[in-house]
């Protein structure tokens, strides 16, 4: 009887061992950093940022660069405006977007290329 019980216990143990979940190894620091970067990318409010920028768009603005700081929820935009009036209009439109805060002009510089005069700019803000 004891031998039969021991044999049955061994059979159960073997069956359960097939379904056992292996022990999870701790992540190395580099892998943990990669997972955190992926998590930050997924949690970043991309849609809100793009909608806010698109909502302020005009035909007189050419946006050349969009650089988000995902950790601090900051945003940097670089581009070219037809003239100062178009730039001010764009800046005002950005400040009116509900998902952007502290929008401000960092740099404005007249430029000329192939006989065309325009204004280069850099704008920063927060999500």
XYZ file of C-alpha atoms in Angstrom:
127
model
C 0.000 0.000 0.000
C 2.767 2.418 0.893
C 4.651 1.485 -2.266
C 1.526 2.040 -4.375
C 0.985 5.461 -2.777
C 4.628 6.403 -3.359
C 4.360 5.272 -6.986
C 1.186 7.334 -7.486
C 2.851 10.378 -5.909
C 5.806 9.966 -8.262
C 3.495 9.754 -11.298
C 1.703 12.953 -10.226
C 5.053 14.699 -9.688
C 6.244 13.669 -13.185
C 2.989 14.863 -14.793
C 3.164 18.187 -12.987
C 6.820 18.618 -13.913
C 5.824 18.678 -17.597
C 3.709 21.768 -16.975
C 6.053 23.505 -14.592
C 6.925 27.092 -15.429
C 10.674 27.549 -15.592
C 12.231 29.974 -13.159
C 12.578 33.469 -14.582
C 16.134 34.682 -14.837
C 16.771 38.244 -13.722
C 17.254 40.624 -16.646
C 20.656 42.016 -17.319
C 20.816 45.847 -17.054
C 21.017 46.367 -20.826
C 17.911 44.273 -21.457
C 16.048 46.082 -18.664
C 16.996 49.411 -20.246
C 15.664 48.257 -23.640
C 12.370 47.157 -22.096
C 12.043 50.498 -20.294
C 12.660 52.363 -23.568
C 9.952 50.307 -25.265
C 7.557 50.981 -22.392
C 8.275 54.731 -22.573
C 7.628 54.706 -26.335
C 4.299 52.938 -25.895
C 3.167 55.270 -23.102
C 4.178 58.468 -24.895
C 1.113 60.468 -26.056
C 1.998 60.293 -29.763
C -1.579 60.773 -31.002
C -2.202 63.844 -28.875
C 1.086 65.383 -29.984
C 0.510 64.757 -33.669
C -3.092 65.964 -33.509
C -2.028 69.152 -31.733
C 0.663 69.891 -34.304
C -1.606 69.023 -37.235
C -4.360 71.170 -35.731
C -2.086 74.205 -35.876
C -0.744 73.531 -39.380
C -1.021 76.106 -42.150
C 0.175 76.170 -45.743
C 2.709 78.884 -44.837
C 4.631 76.632 -42.423
C 6.954 73.805 -43.361
C 7.770 71.639 -40.379
C 11.182 70.044 -40.857
C 11.848 68.405 -37.512
C 9.766 67.037 -34.626
C 11.829 65.945 -31.620
C 9.928 64.649 -28.580
C 11.607 64.182 -25.207
C 9.568 61.235 -23.983
C 10.953 61.229 -20.462
C 10.232 64.886 -19.664
C 7.252 65.231 -22.061
C 8.924 68.098 -23.917
C 8.722 68.799 -27.615
C 10.921 70.675 -30.080
C 9.783 71.752 -33.546
C 12.044 73.174 -36.238
C 10.848 74.505 -39.523
C 10.463 77.325 -41.985
C 7.756 79.977 -42.210
C 6.777 82.049 -45.224
C 7.267 85.222 -43.161
C 7.113 86.550 -39.589
C 3.322 86.921 -39.703
C 2.915 83.243 -40.655
C 5.261 82.232 -37.836
C 3.341 84.270 -35.247
C 0.053 82.810 -36.504
C 1.481 79.276 -36.177
C 2.838 79.976 -32.693
C -0.558 81.339 -31.617
C -2.299 78.267 -33.060
C 0.061 75.950 -31.160
C -0.580 77.775 -27.879
C -4.319 77.228 -28.393
C -3.944 73.447 -28.684
C -5.349 71.769 -25.542
C -2.609 69.122 -25.300
C 0.341 71.515 -25.522
C 1.623 73.748 -22.727
C 4.354 76.350 -22.325
C 4.741 76.770 -26.090
C 7.400 79.370 -26.866
C 9.628 80.546 -29.685
C 13.289 79.722 -29.038
C 14.864 80.851 -32.304
C 13.800 82.883 -35.304
C 16.175 83.734 -38.112
C 15.627 85.181 -41.590
C 17.009 82.937 -44.324
C 17.345 82.915 -48.091
C 17.654 79.970 -50.455
C 17.499 80.062 -54.251
C 16.166 83.614 -54.148
C 13.357 82.694 -51.747
C 13.265 84.614 -48.451
C 11.725 82.860 -45.425
C 12.085 82.535 -41.653
C 13.730 79.564 -39.934
C 12.371 78.819 -36.470
C 12.574 76.587 -33.435
C 9.627 76.210 -31.071
C 9.526 74.301 -27.794
C 6.699 73.206 -25.567
C 5.410 70.504 -23.248
C 2.838 67.737 -23.633
